[in-house]
Short mmCIF file of C-alpha atoms and ligand atoms in Angstrom, two decimals:
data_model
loop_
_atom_site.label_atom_id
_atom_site.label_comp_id
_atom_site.label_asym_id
_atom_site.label_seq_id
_atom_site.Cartn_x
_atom_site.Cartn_y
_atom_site.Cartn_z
CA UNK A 14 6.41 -6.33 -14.86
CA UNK A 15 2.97 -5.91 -13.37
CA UNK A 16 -0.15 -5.37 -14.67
CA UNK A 17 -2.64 -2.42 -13.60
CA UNK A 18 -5.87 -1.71 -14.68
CA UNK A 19 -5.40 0.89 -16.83
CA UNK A 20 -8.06 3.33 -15.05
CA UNK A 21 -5.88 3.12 -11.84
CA UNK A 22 -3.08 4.66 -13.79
CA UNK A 23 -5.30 7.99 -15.04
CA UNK A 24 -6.43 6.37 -18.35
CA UNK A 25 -9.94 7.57 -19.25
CA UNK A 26 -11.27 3.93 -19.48
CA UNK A 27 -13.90 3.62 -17.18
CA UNK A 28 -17.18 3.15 -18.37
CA UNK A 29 -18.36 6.91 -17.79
CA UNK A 30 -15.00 8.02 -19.86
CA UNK A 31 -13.12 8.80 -16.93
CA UNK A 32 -9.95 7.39 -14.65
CA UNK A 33 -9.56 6.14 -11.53
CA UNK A 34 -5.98 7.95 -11.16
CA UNK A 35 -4.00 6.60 -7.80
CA UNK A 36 -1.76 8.87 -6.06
CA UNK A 37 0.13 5.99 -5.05
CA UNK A 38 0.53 3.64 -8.13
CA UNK A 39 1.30 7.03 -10.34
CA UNK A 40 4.01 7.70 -7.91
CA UNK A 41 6.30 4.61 -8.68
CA UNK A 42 5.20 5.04 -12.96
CA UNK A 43 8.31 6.51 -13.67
CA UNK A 44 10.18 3.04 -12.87
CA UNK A 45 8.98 1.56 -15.75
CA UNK A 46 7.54 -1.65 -14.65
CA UNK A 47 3.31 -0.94 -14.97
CA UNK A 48 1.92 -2.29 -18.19
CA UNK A 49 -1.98 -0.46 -18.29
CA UNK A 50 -4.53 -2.71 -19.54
CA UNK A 51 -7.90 -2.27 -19.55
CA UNK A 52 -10.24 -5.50 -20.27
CA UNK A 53 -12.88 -4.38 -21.15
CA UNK A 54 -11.53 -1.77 -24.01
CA UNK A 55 -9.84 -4.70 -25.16
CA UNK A 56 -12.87 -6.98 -25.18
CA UNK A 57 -14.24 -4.58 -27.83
CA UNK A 58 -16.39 -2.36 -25.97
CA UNK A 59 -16.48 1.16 -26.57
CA UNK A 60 -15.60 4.14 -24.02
CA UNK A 61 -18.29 5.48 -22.50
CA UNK A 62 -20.26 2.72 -22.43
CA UNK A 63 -23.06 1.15 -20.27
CA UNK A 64 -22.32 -0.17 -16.62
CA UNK A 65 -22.26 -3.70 -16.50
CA UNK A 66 -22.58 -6.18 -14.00
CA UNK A 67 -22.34 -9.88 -13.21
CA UNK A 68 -25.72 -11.33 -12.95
CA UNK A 69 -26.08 -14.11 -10.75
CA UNK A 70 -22.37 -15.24 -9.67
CA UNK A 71 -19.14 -13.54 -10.14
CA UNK A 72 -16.32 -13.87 -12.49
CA UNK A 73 -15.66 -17.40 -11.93
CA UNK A 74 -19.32 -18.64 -12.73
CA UNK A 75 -18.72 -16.58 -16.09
CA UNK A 76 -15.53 -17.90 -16.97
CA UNK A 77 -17.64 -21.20 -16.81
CA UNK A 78 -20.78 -20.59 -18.18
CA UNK A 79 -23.12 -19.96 -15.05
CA UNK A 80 -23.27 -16.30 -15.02
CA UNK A 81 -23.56 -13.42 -17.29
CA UNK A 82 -22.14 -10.15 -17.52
CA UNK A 83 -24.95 -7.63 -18.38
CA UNK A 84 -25.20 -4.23 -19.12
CA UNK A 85 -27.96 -1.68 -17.16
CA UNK A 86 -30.65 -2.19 -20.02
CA UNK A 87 -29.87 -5.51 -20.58
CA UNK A 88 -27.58 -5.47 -23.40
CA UNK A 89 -24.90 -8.80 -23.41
CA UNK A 90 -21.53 -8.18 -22.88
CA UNK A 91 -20.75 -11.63 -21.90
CA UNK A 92 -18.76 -12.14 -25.23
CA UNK A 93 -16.68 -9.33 -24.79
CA UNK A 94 -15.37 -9.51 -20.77
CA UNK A 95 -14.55 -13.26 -21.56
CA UNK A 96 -11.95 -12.12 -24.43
CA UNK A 97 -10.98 -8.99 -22.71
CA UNK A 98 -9.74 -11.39 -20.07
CA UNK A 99 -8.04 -13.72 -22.46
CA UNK A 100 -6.00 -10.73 -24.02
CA UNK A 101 -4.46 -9.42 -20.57
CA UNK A 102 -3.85 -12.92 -19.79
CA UNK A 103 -2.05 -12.89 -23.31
CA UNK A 104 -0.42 -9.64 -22.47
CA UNK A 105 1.20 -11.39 -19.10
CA UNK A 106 2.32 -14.30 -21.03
CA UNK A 107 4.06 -12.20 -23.64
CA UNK A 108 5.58 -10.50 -20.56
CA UNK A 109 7.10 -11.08 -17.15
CA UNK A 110 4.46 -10.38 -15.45
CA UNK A 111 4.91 -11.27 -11.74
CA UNK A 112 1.39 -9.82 -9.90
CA UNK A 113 -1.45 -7.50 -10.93
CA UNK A 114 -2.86 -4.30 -9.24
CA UNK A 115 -6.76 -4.39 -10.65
CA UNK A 116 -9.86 -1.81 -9.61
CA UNK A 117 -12.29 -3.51 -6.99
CA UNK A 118 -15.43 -4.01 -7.30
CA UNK A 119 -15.51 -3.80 -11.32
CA UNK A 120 -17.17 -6.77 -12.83
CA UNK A 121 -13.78 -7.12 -15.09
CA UNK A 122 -11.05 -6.32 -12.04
CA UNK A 123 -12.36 -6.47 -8.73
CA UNK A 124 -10.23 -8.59 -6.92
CA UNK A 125 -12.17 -9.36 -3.84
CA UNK A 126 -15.88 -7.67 -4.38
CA UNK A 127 -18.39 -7.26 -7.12
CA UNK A 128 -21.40 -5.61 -7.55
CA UNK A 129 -24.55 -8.21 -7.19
CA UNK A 130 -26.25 -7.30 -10.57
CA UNK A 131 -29.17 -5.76 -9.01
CA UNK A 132 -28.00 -2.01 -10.35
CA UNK A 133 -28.78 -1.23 -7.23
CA UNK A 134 -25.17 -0.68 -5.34
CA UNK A 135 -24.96 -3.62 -3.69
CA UNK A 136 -21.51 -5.08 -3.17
CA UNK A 137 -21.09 -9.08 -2.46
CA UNK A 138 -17.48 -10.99 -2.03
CA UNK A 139 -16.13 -11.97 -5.59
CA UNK A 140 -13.99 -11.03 -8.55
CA UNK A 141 -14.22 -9.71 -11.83
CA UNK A 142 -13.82 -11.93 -14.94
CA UNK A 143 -10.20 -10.53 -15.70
CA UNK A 144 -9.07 -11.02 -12.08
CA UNK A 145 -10.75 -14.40 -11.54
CA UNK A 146 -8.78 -15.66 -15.12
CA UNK A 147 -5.74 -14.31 -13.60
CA UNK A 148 -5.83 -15.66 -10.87
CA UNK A 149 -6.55 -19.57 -12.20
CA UNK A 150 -3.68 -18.86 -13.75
CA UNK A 151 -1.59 -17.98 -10.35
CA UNK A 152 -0.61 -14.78 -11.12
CA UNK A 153 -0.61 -12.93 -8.01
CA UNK A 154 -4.10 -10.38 -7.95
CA UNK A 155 -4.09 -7.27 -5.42
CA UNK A 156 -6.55 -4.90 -4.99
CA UNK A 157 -5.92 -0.95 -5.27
CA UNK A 158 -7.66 -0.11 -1.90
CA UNK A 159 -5.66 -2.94 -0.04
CA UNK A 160 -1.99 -1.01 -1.52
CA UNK A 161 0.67 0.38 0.54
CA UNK A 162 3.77 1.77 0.01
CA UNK A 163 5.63 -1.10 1.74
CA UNK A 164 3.71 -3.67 -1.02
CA UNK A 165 4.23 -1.98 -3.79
CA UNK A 166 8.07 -1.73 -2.91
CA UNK A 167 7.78 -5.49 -2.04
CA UNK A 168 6.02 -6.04 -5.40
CA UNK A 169 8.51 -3.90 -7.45
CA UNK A 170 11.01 -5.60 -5.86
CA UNK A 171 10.14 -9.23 -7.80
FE1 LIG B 221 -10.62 0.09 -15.15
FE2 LIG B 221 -10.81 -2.56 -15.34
FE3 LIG B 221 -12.94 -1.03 -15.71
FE4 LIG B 221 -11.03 -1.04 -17.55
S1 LIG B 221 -12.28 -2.75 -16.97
S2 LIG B 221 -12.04 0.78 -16.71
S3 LIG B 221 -9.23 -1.23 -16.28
S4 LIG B 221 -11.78 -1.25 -13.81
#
């Protein structure tokens, strides 16, 4: 099974109440094999809800205490991204979960950038808290924009 941020799969998640929906992912739903999860939902936030960031660091330095995930006016959502990212790891240890196909650049799945906290569209290298737990926990972490067909046949394949 693999894991995909829920957004990616045309789940109105995202923090403005939309999706993310991917042509490409949606194609191979029918097999069966995505489980949807969305962190930050299951961290207890509500949907819509503020945009948050990582403020100084990126989901590692959260995971350990050095950073904080913050919404636009300041509100602290630190709490929830750390237990959103406990459940889904939870979810893949109920499951055979082999890899996971997360949003970039969200503070709670990007796999390989972030936004810096500034509010101010700024991308630096780093991952989300979910993807950063996953990944201490070797589970295999690929980002949406870096999908092809021939990986996600590889990755269905497992
Ligand atoms: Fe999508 Fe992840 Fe943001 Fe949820 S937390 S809306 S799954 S990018």
């Amino acid at each position: 099974m693999i894991l995909v941020s829920a957004c990616l799969l045309g789940l109105n998640t995202k923090y403005n109440g939309e999706s993310n929906a991917h042509s490409l992912i949606l194609r191979y739903c029918s097999l069966g094999r995505f489980i949807p999860v969305c962190p930050e939902q299951l961290g207890g936030l509500p949907t819509p809800r503020e945009p948050v960031e990582i403020v100084n660091g990126s989901g590692q330095e959260v995971l350990s205490g050095r950073s904080l995930a913050q919404g636009e006016h300041g509100e602290a959502v630190t709490g929830q991204f750390i237990k959103g990212a406990n459940e889904v790891l939870k979810i893949s240890e109920l499951l055979d979960v082999t890899a996971a196909i997360l949003k970039e650049r969200s503070p709670s799945c990007g796999v390989n950038y972030i936004y810096d906290g500034s509010f101010t569209h700024k991308i630096i290298p780093g991952q989300g808290v979910t993807a950063a737990l996953l990944r201490e926990h070797k589970i295999p972490i690929y980002s949406e924009e870096d999908l092809t067909d021939e990986l996600l046949k590889e990755l269905l394949s497992d």
